Tab-separated table of N, CA and C in Angstrom:
chain	number	residue	atom	x	y	z
A	1	UNK	N	0.577	-0.809	-0.240
A	1	UNK	CA	-0.040	-0.162	0.077
A	1	UNK	C	0.704	0.996	-0.065
A	2	UNK	N	2.149	1.147	0.438
A	2	UNK	CA	3.051	1.874	0.882
A	2	UNK	C	3.136	2.754	-0.795
A	3	UNK	N	3.670	1.813	-1.263
A	3	UNK	CA	4.219	1.663	-2.726
A	3	UNK	C	3.169	2.931	-3.643
A	4	UNK	N	1.826	2.188	-3.665
A	4	UNK	CA	0.803	2.559	-4.135
A	4	UNK	C	0.728	4.220	-3.881
A	5	UNK	N	0.832	4.788	-2.753
A	5	UNK	CA	0.490	5.822	-2.011
A	5	UNK	C	1.857	7.140	-2.398
A	6	UNK	N	3.392	6.708	-2.820
A	6	UNK	CA	4.273	6.734	-3.415
A	6	UNK	C	4.206	7.260	-4.606
A	7	UNK	N	3.478	6.316	-5.176
A	7	UNK	CA	3.321	6.642	-7.088
A	7	UNK	C	2.282	7.332	-6.954
A	8	UNK	N	1.055	7.709	-6.151
A	8	UNK	CA	0.473	8.695	-6.316
A	8	UNK	C	0.486	10.196	-6.075
A	9	UNK	N	1.647	10.285	-4.934
A	9	UNK	CA	2.467	11.785	-4.616
A	9	UNK	C	3.338	11.978	-5.595
A	10	UNK	N	4.041	11.014	-6.559
A	10	UNK	CA	4.867	11.176	-7.156
A	10	UNK	C	4.517	11.697	-8.534
A	11	UNK	N	2.836	11.165	-9.420
A	11	UNK	CA	2.173	11.473	-10.054
A	11	UNK	C	1.695	13.099	-9.784
A	12	UNK	N	1.282	13.508	-8.817
A	12	UNK	CA	0.827	14.684	-8.420
A	12	UNK	C	2.029	15.620	-8.545
A	13	UNK	N	3.702	15.327	-7.789
A	13	UNK	CA	4.398	16.404	-7.795
A	13	UNK	C	4.532	16.424	-9.510
A	14	UNK	N	4.416	15.694	-10.476
A	14	UNK	CA	4.913	15.757	-11.900
A	14	UNK	C	3.861	16.805	-12.324
A	15	UNK	N	2.564	16.755	-12.217
A	15	UNK	CA	1.535	17.419	-12.472
A	15	UNK	C	2.031	18.683	-12.413
A	16	UNK	N	2.050	19.203	-11.100
A	16	UNK	CA	2.515	20.622	-10.483
A	16	UNK	C	3.893	20.701	-11.233
A	17	UNK	N	4.878	20.294	-11.386
A	17	UNK	CA	5.834	20.857	-11.899
A	17	UNK	C	6.056	20.831	-13.369
A	18	UNK	N	5.134	20.088	-14.012
A	18	UNK	CA	4.446	20.201	-15.684
A	18	UNK	C	3.690	21.755	-15.724
A	19	UNK	N	3.023	21.801	-14.865
A	19	UNK	CA	2.154	22.917	-15.092
A	19	UNK	C	3.132	23.896	-14.914
A	20	UNK	N	3.875	24.022	-13.840
A	20	UNK	CA	4.778	25.170	-13.163
A	20	UNK	C	5.705	25.592	-14.831
A	21	UNK	N	6.127	24.385	-15.562
A	21	UNK	CA	6.711	24.600	-16.709
A	21	UNK	C	6.223	25.112	-17.823
A	22	UNK	N	5.355	24.538	-18.104
A	22	UNK	CA	4.072	25.420	-19.252
A	22	UNK	C	3.638	26.642	-18.646
A	23	UNK	N	3.325	26.881	-17.546
A	23	UNK	CA	3.292	28.580	-17.104
A	23	UNK	C	4.633	29.499	-17.526
A	24	UNK	N	5.480	28.924	-17.059
A	24	UNK	CA	6.899	29.536	-17.320
A	24	UNK	C	7.145	29.727	-19.086
A	25	UNK	N	6.923	28.720	-19.808
A	25	UNK	CA	7.065	28.751	-21.165
A	25	UNK	C	6.292	29.743	-21.795
A	26	UNK	N	5.191	30.412	-21.225
A	26	UNK	CA	4.618	31.350	-21.927
A	26	UNK	C	4.900	32.464	-21.214
A	27	UNK	N	5.944	32.942	-20.373
A	27	UNK	CA	6.297	34.251	-20.067
A	27	UNK	C	7.805	34.211	-21.090
A	28	UNK	N	8.083	33.137	-21.972
A	28	UNK	CA	9.174	33.547	-23.180
A	28	UNK	C	9.090	34.541	-23.960
A	29	UNK	N	9.362	35.868	-24.259
A	29	UNK	CA	8.941	36.617	-25.340
A	29	UNK	C	8.740	36.244	-26.639
A	30	UNK	N	7.521	36.639	-27.115
A	30	UNK	CA	7.189	36.367	-28.256
A	30	UNK	C	7.678	37.292	-29.772
A	31	UNK	N	8.105	36.805	-30.664
A	31	UNK	CA	8.872	37.865	-31.689
A	31	UNK	C	7.691	38.775	-32.257
A	32	UNK	N	8.072	39.691	-32.880
A	32	UNK	CA	7.285	41.073	-33.117
A	32	UNK	C	6.267	40.882	-34.312
A	33	UNK	N	6.717	39.854	-35.319
A	33	UNK	CA	6.003	39.074	-36.350
A	33	UNK	C	5.067	37.838	-35.811
A	34	UNK	N	3.687	38.016	-36.059
A	34	UNK	CA	3.531	36.631	-35.781
A	34	UNK	C	3.809	35.683	-36.416
A	35	UNK	N	3.827	35.544	-37.706
A	35	UNK	CA	4.429	34.567	-38.720
A	35	UNK	C	5.153	33.557	-38.253
A	36	UNK	N	6.228	34.279	-37.281
A	36	UNK	CA	7.526	33.681	-37.219
A	36	UNK	C	7.126	32.452	-36.161
A	37	UNK	N	7.926	31.557	-35.593
A	37	UNK	CA	7.424	30.390	-34.674
A	37	UNK	C	7.940	30.714	-33.629
A	38	UNK	N	8.812	31.172	-33.333
A	38	UNK	CA	9.569	32.153	-31.851
A	38	UNK	C	10.361	31.314	-31.345
A	39	UNK	N	10.650	31.746	-30.135
A	39	UNK	CA	11.619	30.820	-29.126
A	39	UNK	C	10.989	30.056	-28.058
A	40	UNK	N	9.195	30.589	-27.976
A	40	UNK	CA	8.685	29.785	-27.004
A	40	UNK	C	8.124	28.791	-27.563
A	41	UNK	N	8.056	28.581	-28.885
A	41	UNK	CA	7.213	27.202	-29.528
A	41	UNK	C	7.470	25.927	-28.589
A	42	UNK	N	8.980	25.687	-28.968
A	42	UNK	CA	9.695	24.183	-28.454
A	42	UNK	C	9.035	24.226	-27.182
A	43	UNK	N	9.320	24.933	-25.926
A	43	UNK	CA	9.103	24.930	-24.733
A	43	UNK	C	7.419	24.784	-24.155
A	44	UNK	N	6.907	25.686	-25.229
A	44	UNK	CA	5.261	25.518	-24.801
A	44	UNK	C	4.906	23.793	-25.165
A	45	UNK	N	4.928	23.453	-26.334
A	45	UNK	CA	5.186	21.956	-26.545
A	45	UNK	C	5.810	21.095	-25.954
A	46	UNK	N	6.988	21.566	-25.482
A	46	UNK	CA	6.994	20.404	-24.383
A	46	UNK	C	6.656	20.624	-23.196
A	47	UNK	N	6.108	21.439	-22.768
A	47	UNK	CA	5.034	21.683	-21.727
A	47	UNK	C	3.747	20.831	-21.520
A	48	UNK	N	3.287	21.139	-22.739
A	48	UNK	CA	2.173	20.492	-23.190
A	48	UNK	C	2.148	18.727	-23.122
A	49	UNK	N	3.141	18.466	-23.447
A	49	UNK	CA	3.438	16.667	-23.429
A	49	UNK	C	3.521	16.389	-22.092
A	50	UNK	N	4.309	16.902	-21.481
A	50	UNK	CA	5.011	16.725	-20.146
A	50	UNK	C	3.643	16.468	-19.601
A	51	UNK	N	2.962	17.684	-19.294
A	51	UNK	CA	1.456	17.869	-18.744
A	51	UNK	C	0.676	16.722	-19.012
A	52	UNK	N	0.523	16.432	-20.325
A	52	UNK	CA	-0.766	15.574	-21.030
A	52	UNK	C	0.089	14.208	-20.080
A	53	UNK	N	1.444	13.725	-20.231
A	53	UNK	CA	1.765	12.412	-20.053
A	53	UNK	C	1.878	12.360	-18.599
A	54	UNK	N	1.952	13.554	-17.768
A	54	UNK	CA	1.762	13.504	-16.050
A	54	UNK	C	0.223	13.377	-15.780
A	55	UNK	N	-0.789	13.821	-16.587
A	55	UNK	CA	-2.165	13.612	-16.148
A	55	UNK	C	-2.527	12.130	-16.355
A	56	UNK	N	-2.045	11.751	-17.495
A	56	UNK	CA	-2.352	10.119	-17.942
A	56	UNK	C	-1.555	9.407	-16.695
A	57	UNK	N	-0.369	9.261	-16.258
A	57	UNK	CA	0.139	8.827	-15.135
A	57	UNK	C	-0.668	8.596	-14.079
A	58	UNK	N	-1.298	10.157	-13.612
A	58	UNK	CA	-1.906	10.266	-12.371
A	58	UNK	C	-3.324	9.558	-12.468
A	59	UNK	N	-3.860	9.494	-13.690
A	59	UNK	CA	-5.007	8.967	-13.901
A	59	UNK	C	-4.685	7.296	-13.685
A	60	UNK	N	-3.746	6.690	-14.438
A	60	UNK	CA	-3.435	5.543	-14.019
A	60	UNK	C	-3.385	4.891	-12.827
A	61	UNK	N	-2.691	5.800	-11.877
A	61	UNK	CA	-2.330	5.691	-10.465
A	61	UNK	C	-3.579	5.757	-9.520
A	62	UNK	N	-4.245	6.857	-9.466
A	62	UNK	CA	-5.905	6.856	-8.891
A	62	UNK	C	-6.772	6.091	-9.459
A	63	UNK	N	-6.607	5.344	-10.467
A	63	UNK	CA	-8.049	4.286	-10.763
A	63	UNK	C	-7.516	2.972	-10.650
A	64	UNK	N	-6.171	2.924	-9.765
A	64	UNK	CA	-5.698	1.602	-9.367
A	64	UNK	C	-4.614	0.750	-10.239
A	65	UNK	N	-3.986	2.068	-10.561
A	65	UNK	CA	-2.440	1.544	-11.131
A	65	UNK	C	-2.139	0.875	-12.494
A	66	UNK	N	-1.273	0.876	-13.275
A	66	UNK	CA	-1.240	0.636	-14.809
A	66	UNK	C	-1.261	-1.300	-14.304
A	67	UNK	N	-1.740	-1.873	-15.324
A	67	UNK	CA	-2.106	-3.489	-15.476
A	67	UNK	C	-0.645	-3.894	-16.030
A	68	UNK	N	0.056	-4.960	-15.323
A	68	UNK	CA	0.681	-5.402	-15.304
A	68	UNK	C	0.799	-6.897	-16.314
A	69	UNK	N	1.062	-7.344	-17.568
A	69	UNK	CA	0.659	-8.338	-17.902
A	69	UNK	C	1.946	-9.381	-17.969
A	70	UNK	N	3.255	-8.991	-17.690
A	70	UNK	CA	4.352	-9.828	-17.731
A	70	UNK	C	4.441	-10.483	-16.040
A	71	UNK	N	5.223	-11.710	-16.676
A	71	UNK	CA	5.466	-12.196	-15.444
A	71	UNK	C	6.857	-11.443	-15.187
A	72	UNK	N	7.361	-12.077	-13.727
A	72	UNK	CA	8.968	-11.458	-13.301
A	72	UNK	C	9.721	-12.347	-14.590
A	73	UNK	N	9.621	-13.293	-14.852
A	73	UNK	CA	10.517	-13.960	-15.521
A	73	UNK	C	11.020	-12.952	-16.706
A	74	UNK	N	9.751	-12.528	-17.388
A	74	UNK	CA	9.869	-11.651	-18.432
A	74	UNK	C	10.567	-10.389	-18.376
A	75	UNK	N	9.965	-9.988	-17.166
A	75	UNK	CA	10.844	-8.257	-17.153
A	75	UNK	C	12.378	-8.707	-16.300
A	76	UNK	N	13.008	-9.631	-16.393
A	76	UNK	CA	14.009	-10.358	-15.697
A	76	UNK	C	14.792	-10.221	-17.091
A	77	UNK	N	14.287	-10.992	-18.290
A	77	UNK	CA	14.789	-10.944	-19.303
A	77	UNK	C	15.156	-10.193	-20.057
A	78	UNK	N	14.218	-9.096	-20.108
A	78	UNK	CA	14.077	-7.900	-21.112
A	78	UNK	C	15.177	-7.005	-20.129
A	79	UNK	N	15.383	-6.936	-18.770
A	79	UNK	CA	16.181	-6.312	-18.051
A	79	UNK	C	17.778	-6.999	-18.512
A	80	UNK	N	17.961	-8.180	-18.631
A	80	UNK	CA	19.116	-8.612	-19.270
A	80	UNK	C	19.883	-8.094	-20.554
A	81	UNK	N	18.828	-7.939	-21.255
A	81	UNK	CA	18.926	-7.692	-22.438
A	81	UNK	C	19.399	-6.488	-22.728
A	82	UNK	N	19.045	-5.203	-21.907
A	82	UNK	CA	19.406	-3.959	-22.074
A	82	UNK	C	20.532	-3.791	-21.029
A	83	UNK	N	20.992	-4.674	-19.985
A	83	UNK	CA	22.423	-4.542	-18.810
A	83	UNK	C	21.867	-4.060	-17.735
A	84	UNK	N	20.380	-4.037	-17.317
A	84	UNK	CA	19.721	-3.489	-16.075
A	84	UNK	C	19.763	-4.496	-15.151
A	85	UNK	N	19.985	-5.519	-15.091
A	85	UNK	CA	19.681	-6.979	-14.158
A	85	UNK	C	19.649	-6.165	-13.121
A	86	UNK	N	20.804	-5.605	-12.661
A	86	UNK	CA	21.029	-5.453	-11.239
A	86	UNK	C	20.191	-4.162	-10.653
A	87	UNK	N	19.348	-3.648	-11.441
A	87	UNK	CA	18.662	-2.670	-11.130
A	87	UNK	C	17.171	-3.009	-10.490
A	88	UNK	N	16.914	-4.182	-10.794
A	88	UNK	CA	15.405	-4.631	-11.048
A	88	UNK	C	14.870	-4.742	-9.383
A	89	UNK	N	15.767	-5.059	-8.613
A	89	UNK	CA	15.260	-5.268	-6.944
A	89	UNK	C	15.952	-4.127	-6.426
A	90	UNK	N	16.879	-3.764	-6.639
A	90	UNK	CA	17.778	-2.314	-5.949
A	90	UNK	C	16.901	-1.417	-5.268
A	91	UNK	N	17.139	-0.376	-4.119
A	91	UNK	CA	16.858	0.595	-4.489
A	91	UNK	C	17.400	1.576	-5.285
A	92	UNK	N	16.964	2.871	-5.173
A	92	UNK	CA	17.460	3.558	-5.926
A	92	UNK	C	18.683	3.995	-4.974
A	93	UNK	N	19.979	4.243	-6.311
A	93	UNK	CA	21.307	4.483	-6.059
A	93	UNK	C	21.590	6.073	-5.607
A	94	UNK	N	21.577	6.247	-4.231
A	94	UNK	CA	21.605	7.883	-3.761
A	94	UNK	C	22.845	8.283	-4.384
A	95	UNK	N	24.069	7.712	-4.501
A	95	UNK	CA	25.446	7.907	-4.136
A	95	UNK	C	25.532	8.278	-5.994
A	96	UNK	N	24.684	7.160	-6.876
A	96	UNK	CA	25.061	7.506	-8.561
A	96	UNK	C	23.747	8.811	-8.499
A	97	UNK	N	22.929	8.633	-7.941
A	97	UNK	CA	22.055	9.906	-8.329
A	97	UNK	C	22.545	11.454	-8.199
A	98	UNK	N	23.463	11.488	-6.842
A	98	UNK	CA	24.155	12.656	-6.333
A	98	UNK	C	25.295	13.096	-7.268
A	99	UNK	N	25.919	11.813	-7.502
A	99	UNK	CA	26.815	12.268	-8.382
A	99	UNK	C	26.680	12.928	-9.871
A	100	UNK	N	25.467	12.295	-10.501
A	100	UNK	CA	25.144	12.957	-11.727
A	100	UNK	C	24.406	14.103	-11.543
A	101	UNK	N	23.922	14.536	-10.387
A	101	UNK	CA	23.481	15.995	-10.013
A	101	UNK	C	24.280	16.854	-10.105
A	102	UNK	N	25.733	16.631	-9.264
A	102	UNK	CA	26.870	16.999	-9.484
A	102	UNK	C	27.432	16.946	-10.783
A	103	UNK	N	27.283	16.340	-11.767
A	103	UNK	CA	28.012	16.528	-13.119
A	103	UNK	C	26.955	17.479	-13.777
A	104	UNK	N	25.847	17.251	-13.679
A	104	UNK	CA	24.823	18.481	-14.164
A	104	UNK	C	24.774	19.893	-13.858
A	105	UNK	N	25.473	20.251	-12.314
A	105	UNK	CA	25.596	21.320	-12.056
A	105	UNK	C	26.971	21.916	-12.595
A	106	UNK	N	28.132	21.099	-12.489
A	106	UNK	CA	29.244	21.313	-13.449
A	106	UNK	C	29.051	21.481	-15.138
A	107	UNK	N	28.172	20.820	-15.201
A	107	UNK	CA	27.765	21.189	-16.759
A	107	UNK	C	27.403	22.551	-17.158
A	108	UNK	N	26.198	23.022	-16.207
A	108	UNK	CA	25.616	24.306	-15.898
A	108	UNK	C	27.040	25.145	-16.189
A	109	UNK	N	27.717	25.084	-15.187
A	109	UNK	CA	29.043	25.892	-14.885
A	109	UNK	C	29.776	26.168	-15.570
A	110	UNK	N	30.164	24.893	-15.872
A	110	UNK	CA	31.262	24.960	-17.359
A	110	UNK	C	30.739	25.191	-18.889
A	111	UNK	N	29.664	25.499	-19.011
A	111	UNK	CA	29.279	25.372	-20.449
A	111	UNK	C	29.463	26.503	-21.137
A	112	UNK	N	29.678	27.671	-20.633
A	112	UNK	CA	30.176	29.018	-21.557
A	112	UNK	C	31.570	28.877	-21.102
A	113	UNK	N	32.376	28.216	-20.094
A	113	UNK	CA	33.666	28.695	-20.113
A	113	UNK	C	34.355	27.681	-21.212
A	114	UNK	N	34.005	26.528	-21.175
A	114	UNK	CA	34.669	25.098	-21.848
A	114	UNK	C	33.501	25.452	-23.309
A	115	UNK	N	32.638	25.604	-23.591
A	115	UNK	CA	32.264	25.505	-24.742
A	115	UNK	C	31.254	24.576	-24.488
A	116	UNK	N	30.338	24.267	-25.716
A	116	UNK	CA	29.352	23.341	-25.821
A	116	UNK	C	30.345	21.786	-25.981
A	117	UNK	N	30.804	22.125	-27.188
A	117	UNK	CA	31.384	20.479	-27.155
A	117	UNK	C	32.579	19.888	-26.803
A	118	UNK	N	33.249	20.907	-25.473
A	118	UNK	CA	33.900	20.268	-24.384
A	118	UNK	C	33.584	19.894	-23.423
A	119	UNK	N	32.316	20.644	-23.241
A	119	UNK	CA	31.759	20.343	-21.592
A	119	UNK	C	31.092	19.279	-21.775
A	120	UNK	N	30.389	19.341	-22.795
A	120	UNK	CA	29.116	17.905	-22.967
A	120	UNK	C	30.180	16.853	-23.150
A	121	UNK	N	31.523	16.671	-23.689
A	121	UNK	CA	32.347	15.495	-24.084
A	121	UNK	C	32.411	14.847	-22.608
A	122	UNK	N	33.309	16.207	-21.508
A	122	UNK	CA	33.367	16.089	-20.161
A	122	UNK	C	32.698	15.238	-19.251
A	123	UNK	N	31.111	15.676	-19.307
A	123	UNK	CA	30.445	15.251	-18.559
A	123	UNK	C	29.753	13.878	-19.155
A	124	UNK	N	29.580	13.829	-20.367
A	124	UNK	CA	28.990	12.261	-20.972
A	124	UNK	C	30.257	11.358	-20.420
A	125	UNK	N	31.626	11.878	-20.379
A	125	UNK	CA	32.689	10.717	-20.276
A	125	UNK	C	32.190	10.515	-18.598
A	126	UNK	N	32.478	11.781	-17.707
A	126	UNK	CA	32.293	11.847	-16.354
A	126	UNK	C	31.285	10.711	-15.744
A	127	UNK	N	30.063	10.647	-16.580
A	127	UNK	CA	28.992	9.582	-16.390
A	127	UNK	C	29.270	8.439	-16.748
A	128	UNK	N	29.870	8.150	-17.638
A	128	UNK	CA	30.482	6.867	-18.416
A	128	UNK	C	30.981	6.058	-17.550
A	129	UNK	N	32.347	6.761	-16.905
A	129	UNK	CA	33.366	6.372	-16.109
A	129	UNK	C	32.856	6.025	-14.701
A	130	UNK	N	31.893	6.569	-14.172
A	130	UNK	CA	31.310	6.893	-12.821
A	130	UNK	C	30.665	5.344	-12.815
A	131	UNK	N	29.653	5.329	-13.915
A	131	UNK	CA	28.600	4.274	-13.943
A	131	UNK	C	29.191	2.820	-14.408
A	132	UNK	N	30.239	2.786	-14.588
A	132	UNK	CA	31.299	1.838	-14.787
A	132	UNK	C	30.683	1.049	-16.204
A	133	UNK	N	30.683	1.411	-17.083
A	133	UNK	CA	30.366	0.901	-18.375
A	133	UNK	C	31.329	0.184	-18.866
A	134	UNK	N	31.080	-0.986	-19.762
A	134	UNK	CA	32.127	-1.873	-20.403
A	134	UNK	C	32.519	-1.306	-21.655
A	135	UNK	N	32.229	-0.258	-22.066
A	135	UNK	CA	32.685	-0.008	-23.353
A	135	UNK	C	33.380	0.994	-23.502
A	136	UNK	N	34.484	1.414	-22.724
A	136	UNK	CA	35.006	2.544	-22.959
A	136	UNK	C	35.315	3.470	-24.247
A	137	UNK	N	36.033	2.668	-24.892
A	137	UNK	CA	36.798	3.201	-26.248
A	137	UNK	C	35.249	3.473	-26.892
A	138	UNK	N	34.221	3.066	-27.528
A	138	UNK	CA	33.270	3.348	-28.202
A	138	UNK	C	32.340	4.397	-27.248
A	139	UNK	N	32.053	4.289	-26.252
A	139	UNK	CA	31.690	5.236	-25.766
A	139	UNK	C	32.501	6.684	-25.948
A	140	UNK	N	33.745	6.615	-25.369
A	140	UNK	CA	34.191	7.781	-25.940
A	140	UNK	C	34.130	8.412	-27.362
A	141	UNK	N	34.353	7.305	-28.420
A	141	UNK	CA	34.152	7.766	-29.728
A	141	UNK	C	32.559	8.162	-29.718
A	142	UNK	N	31.600	7.874	-29.619
A	142	UNK	CA	30.358	8.309	-29.384
A	142	UNK	C	30.116	9.880	-28.730
A	143	UNK	N	31.176	10.089	-27.500
A	143	UNK	CA	30.912	11.491	-26.977
A	143	UNK	C	31.693	12.379	-27.950
A	144	UNK	N	32.502	12.068	-28.571
A	144	UNK	CA	33.276	12.940	-29.655
A	144	UNK	C	32.537	13.172	-30.616
A	145	UNK	N	31.822	11.878	-31.137
A	145	UNK	CA	31.461	12.547	-32.658
A	145	UNK	C	29.676	13.353	-32.091
A	146	UNK	N	29.309	12.919	-31.076
A	146	UNK	CA	27.880	13.329	-30.982
A	146	UNK	C	28.003	14.884	-30.767
A	147	UNK	N	28.867	15.224	-29.773
A	147	UNK	CA	29.599	16.415	-29.461
A	147	UNK	C	29.671	17.563	-30.547
A	148	UNK	N	30.292	17.400	-31.120
A	148	UNK	CA	30.950	17.605	-32.377
A	148	UNK	C	30.037	17.831	-33.390
A	149	UNK	N	29.437	17.275	-34.139
A	149	UNK	CA	28.256	16.869	-34.809
A	149	UNK	C	27.501	17.740	-34.644
A	150	UNK	N	26.562	17.557	-33.106
A	150	UNK	CA	25.672	18.561	-32.576
A	150	UNK	C	26.058	19.786	-32.724
A	151	UNK	N	27.123	20.247	-31.985
A	151	UNK	CA	27.693	21.713	-32.373
A	151	UNK	C	27.793	21.982	-33.397
A	152	UNK	N	28.161	21.253	-34.529
A	152	UNK	CA	27.948	21.674	-36.052
A	152	UNK	C	26.388	21.979	-36.574
A	153	UNK	N	25.673	21.150	-36.103
A	153	UNK	CA	24.666	21.114	-36.633
A	153	UNK	C	23.608	22.392	-36.048
A	154	UNK	N	23.850	22.573	-34.887
A	154	UNK	CA	23.483	23.663	-34.023
A	154	UNK	C	23.710	24.937	-34.715
A	155	UNK	N	25.208	25.159	-34.890
A	155	UNK	CA	25.778	26.368	-35.853
A	155	UNK	C	25.596	26.506	-36.712
A	156	UNK	N	25.820	25.705	-37.674
A	156	UNK	CA	25.744	25.986	-39.443
A	156	UNK	C	24.128	25.878	-39.475
A	157	UNK	N	23.262	24.603	-39.512
A	157	UNK	CA	22.390	24.424	-40.146
A	157	UNK	C	21.026	25.322	-38.955
A	158	UNK	N	21.130	25.383	-37.720
A	158	UNK	CA	20.126	25.700	-37.099
A	158	UNK	C	20.346	27.248	-37.085
A	159	UNK	N	21.739	27.893	-37.071
A	159	UNK	CA	22.130	28.915	-37.117
A	159	UNK	C	21.878	29.241	-35.199
A	160	UNK	N	22.327	28.369	-34.311
A	160	UNK	CA	22.369	28.972	-32.912
A	160	UNK	C	23.800	28.839	-32.772
A	161	UNK	N	23.624	29.950	-31.925
A	161	UNK	CA	24.966	30.542	-31.299
A	161	UNK	C	25.518	29.496	-29.545
A	162	UNK	N	26.243	28.416	-30.247
A	162	UNK	CA	26.178	28.039	-29.116
A	162	UNK	C	27.815	28.363	-28.834
A	163	UNK	N	28.014	28.148	-27.246
A	163	UNK	CA	29.873	28.895	-26.862
A	163	UNK	C	30.423	27.896	-27.378
A	164	UNK	N	31.680	28.404	-28.072
A	164	UNK	CA	32.732	27.574	-28.867
A	164	UNK	C	33.932	27.268	-27.663
A	165	UNK	N	33.986	28.050	-26.492
A	165	UNK	CA	34.916	28.053	-25.444
A	165	UNK	C	36.592	28.372	-26.328
A	166	UNK	N	37.741	27.503	-25.816
A	166	UNK	CA	38.524	26.983	-26.130
A	166	UNK	C	38.751	26.845	-27.701
A	167	UNK	N	37.846	25.928	-28.341
A	167	UNK	CA	37.729	26.238	-29.487
A	167	UNK	C	36.905	26.750	-30.873
A	168	UNK	N	37.423	28.209	-29.988
A	168	UNK	CA	36.703	29.175	-31.159
A	168	UNK	C	37.338	29.417	-32.422
A	169	UNK	N	38.840	28.814	-32.712
A	169	UNK	CA	39.064	28.723	-34.017
A	169	UNK	C	38.136	27.689	-34.987
A	170	UNK	N	37.228	26.685	-34.331
A	170	UNK	CA	36.657	25.533	-35.059
A	170	UNK	C	35.316	26.331	-35.489
A	171	UNK	N	35.081	27.750	-35.510
A	171	UNK	CA	33.912	28.455	-35.330
A	171	UNK	C	33.690	28.760	-36.868
A	172	UNK	N	32.359	28.849	-37.591
A	172	UNK	CA	32.286	29.356	-38.938
A	172	UNK	C	31.839	30.396	-38.821
């Protein structure tokens, strides 16, 4: 019964968070010309999506919870496939959550100084190293490629000015 109460509280918290996010998105200034999409379109769409999903989740929890049709063995098989078998029965790892929160705070403060590409790479690799992933070389290649490719996609195609940091010489 305690588990059901926690899920209900979480669903209400998600609704409040989503509604607050959506309300904040409406405070983003819109462009002068109404035919332009504007900077607030994506946050508003994200807020609507979050609020919709939070309401569905709350409805499921208050009407009796989502029905589970799978047996425990099927869940365990799926967990093994994605490499999460140790997370099925464990409680939340507060140490890992704290580390990832610290990494995100570092990312927020280092974003301007180190630039998008370097700070994204560093935080991605810190998470990979802390979570003890088995494919370090593959993850490092993914981090480098995604950091720089996303930087160039935003800079060249979308014309969004992301901070370059020490890599200013690579800018167009």
